[in-house]
Tab-separated table of C-alpha atoms in Angstrom:
chain	number	residue	atom	x	y	z
A	30	MET	CA	0.016	-0.012	-0.041
A	31	THR	CA	1.404	3.380	-1.031
A	32	LEU	CA	1.130	6.732	0.747
A	33	ASN	CA	-1.337	7.845	-1.935
A	34	ASP	CA	-3.536	4.832	-1.151
A	35	CYS	CA	-3.489	5.705	2.507
A	36	ILE	CA	-4.391	9.297	1.764
A	37	ALA	CA	-7.288	8.181	-0.407
A	38	LEU	CA	-8.578	5.863	2.379
A	39	SER	CA	-8.297	8.594	4.964
A	40	ASP	CA	-11.082	10.657	3.260
A	41	LEU	CA	-8.909	13.723	3.678
A	42	LEU	CA	-7.069	15.778	1.096
A	43	PRO	CA	-3.286	16.171	1.353
A	44	GLU	CA	-3.661	19.889	2.167
A	45	GLU	CA	-6.080	19.080	5.031
A	46	ILE	CA	-3.589	16.539	6.415
A	47	GLU	CA	-0.804	19.204	6.169
A	48	GLU	CA	-2.986	21.650	8.167
A	49	ILE	CA	-3.690	19.007	10.857
A	50	SER	CA	0.028	18.271	10.860
A	51	ARG	CA	0.870	21.981	11.362
A	52	HIS	CA	-1.708	22.466	14.117
A	53	GLU	CA	-0.965	19.320	16.070
A	54	ARG	CA	2.834	19.429	15.429
A	55	LEU	CA	2.741	15.951	14.010
A	56	GLY	CA	4.358	14.335	11.003
A	57	PHE	CA	2.264	13.823	7.909
A	58	VAL	CA	1.394	10.130	8.512
A	59	PRO	CA	0.434	10.599	12.200
A	60	ALA	CA	-1.633	13.636	11.226
A	61	MET	CA	-3.369	11.568	8.545
A	62	ALA	CA	-4.200	8.922	11.138
A	63	LYS	CA	-5.481	11.499	13.584
A	64	GLY	CA	-7.638	13.166	10.924
A	65	HIS	CA	-9.044	9.810	9.831
A	66	ASN	CA	-9.847	8.868	13.454
A	67	LEU	CA	-11.519	12.246	13.981
A	68	LEU	CA	-13.678	11.792	10.906
A	69	ASN	CA	-15.000	8.576	12.389
A	70	GLN	CA	-16.340	10.435	15.466
A	71	PRO	CA	-19.637	12.373	15.452
A	72	TRP	CA	-17.743	15.456	16.641
A	73	GLY	CA	-14.803	14.902	14.242
A	74	PRO	CA	-15.668	17.195	11.362
A	75	PRO	CA	-16.364	20.212	13.639
A	76	ALA	CA	-13.037	19.449	15.415
A	77	ILE	CA	-11.137	19.448	12.185
A	78	ARG	CA	-12.923	22.626	11.017
A	79	GLN	CA	-11.774	24.288	14.248
A	80	ILE	CA	-8.171	23.081	13.531
A	81	LEU	CA	-8.459	24.618	10.083
A	82	ARG	CA	-9.903	27.921	11.534
A	83	ASP	CA	-7.106	28.064	14.144
A	84	ASN	CA	-4.502	27.799	11.345
A	85	LEU	CA	-6.255	30.393	9.284
A	86	THR	CA	-6.393	32.786	12.297
A	87	ALA	CA	-2.640	32.197	12.967
A	88	ALA	CA	-1.863	32.991	9.336
A	89	VAL	CA	-3.905	36.206	9.399
A	90	ARG	CA	-2.345	37.264	12.736
A	91	THR	CA	1.185	36.866	11.290
A	92	SER	CA	0.285	38.487	7.962
A	93	GLN	CA	1.138	35.417	5.906
A	94	VAL	CA	-0.957	36.386	2.951
A	95	GLU	CA	-0.225	33.330	0.727
A	96	ARG	CA	-0.781	30.946	3.587
A	97	CYS	CA	-4.124	32.759	4.389
A	98	GLY	CA	-5.381	32.044	0.827
A	99	ARG	CA	-4.411	28.406	0.970
A	100	ALA	CA	-5.854	27.968	4.490
A	101	MET	CA	-9.125	29.550	3.460
A	102	GLU	CA	-9.461	27.322	0.384
A	103	THR	CA	-8.664	24.275	2.549
A	104	TYR	CA	-11.254	25.280	5.145
A	105	GLN	CA	-13.955	25.994	2.568
A	106	GLY	CA	-13.290	22.724	0.679
A	107	PHE	CA	-13.356	20.680	3.923
A	108	GLN	CA	-16.583	22.368	4.980
A	109	ALA	CA	-18.229	21.537	1.691
A	110	ARG	CA	-17.111	17.888	1.770
A	111	HIS	CA	-17.764	17.300	5.505
A	112	PRO	CA	-20.748	19.412	6.599
A	113	GLY	CA	-22.511	18.841	9.878
A	114	GLY	CA	-21.330	16.852	12.807
A	115	ILE	CA	-21.905	17.482	16.456
A	116	ASP	CA	-19.912	20.223	18.148
A	117	ARG	CA	-19.179	18.649	21.488
A	118	ARG	CA	-18.450	22.039	23.036
A	119	LYS	CA	-22.119	23.037	22.681
A	120	ARG	CA	-24.565	21.860	25.305
A	121	LEU	CA	-28.000	20.658	24.108
């Protein structure tokens, strides 16, 4: 099994895995495993969206314009592909 096969099975795009890697300070493969595990939880997609928002906020705060654009595209793409989920921070 190749790395590309693993990425395809994770249901994440490489840029989403890179953002998880940056946020969690993990290598690419452990970040891919973490992202895949999160997606299998009801609260996983909102957790990953928060990771992506955190990275976007950090890029804005440090005026990294190019990174802001990539982070926004990654966030919007993830949100379109993985809507919904249960935000475990909100009480019902």
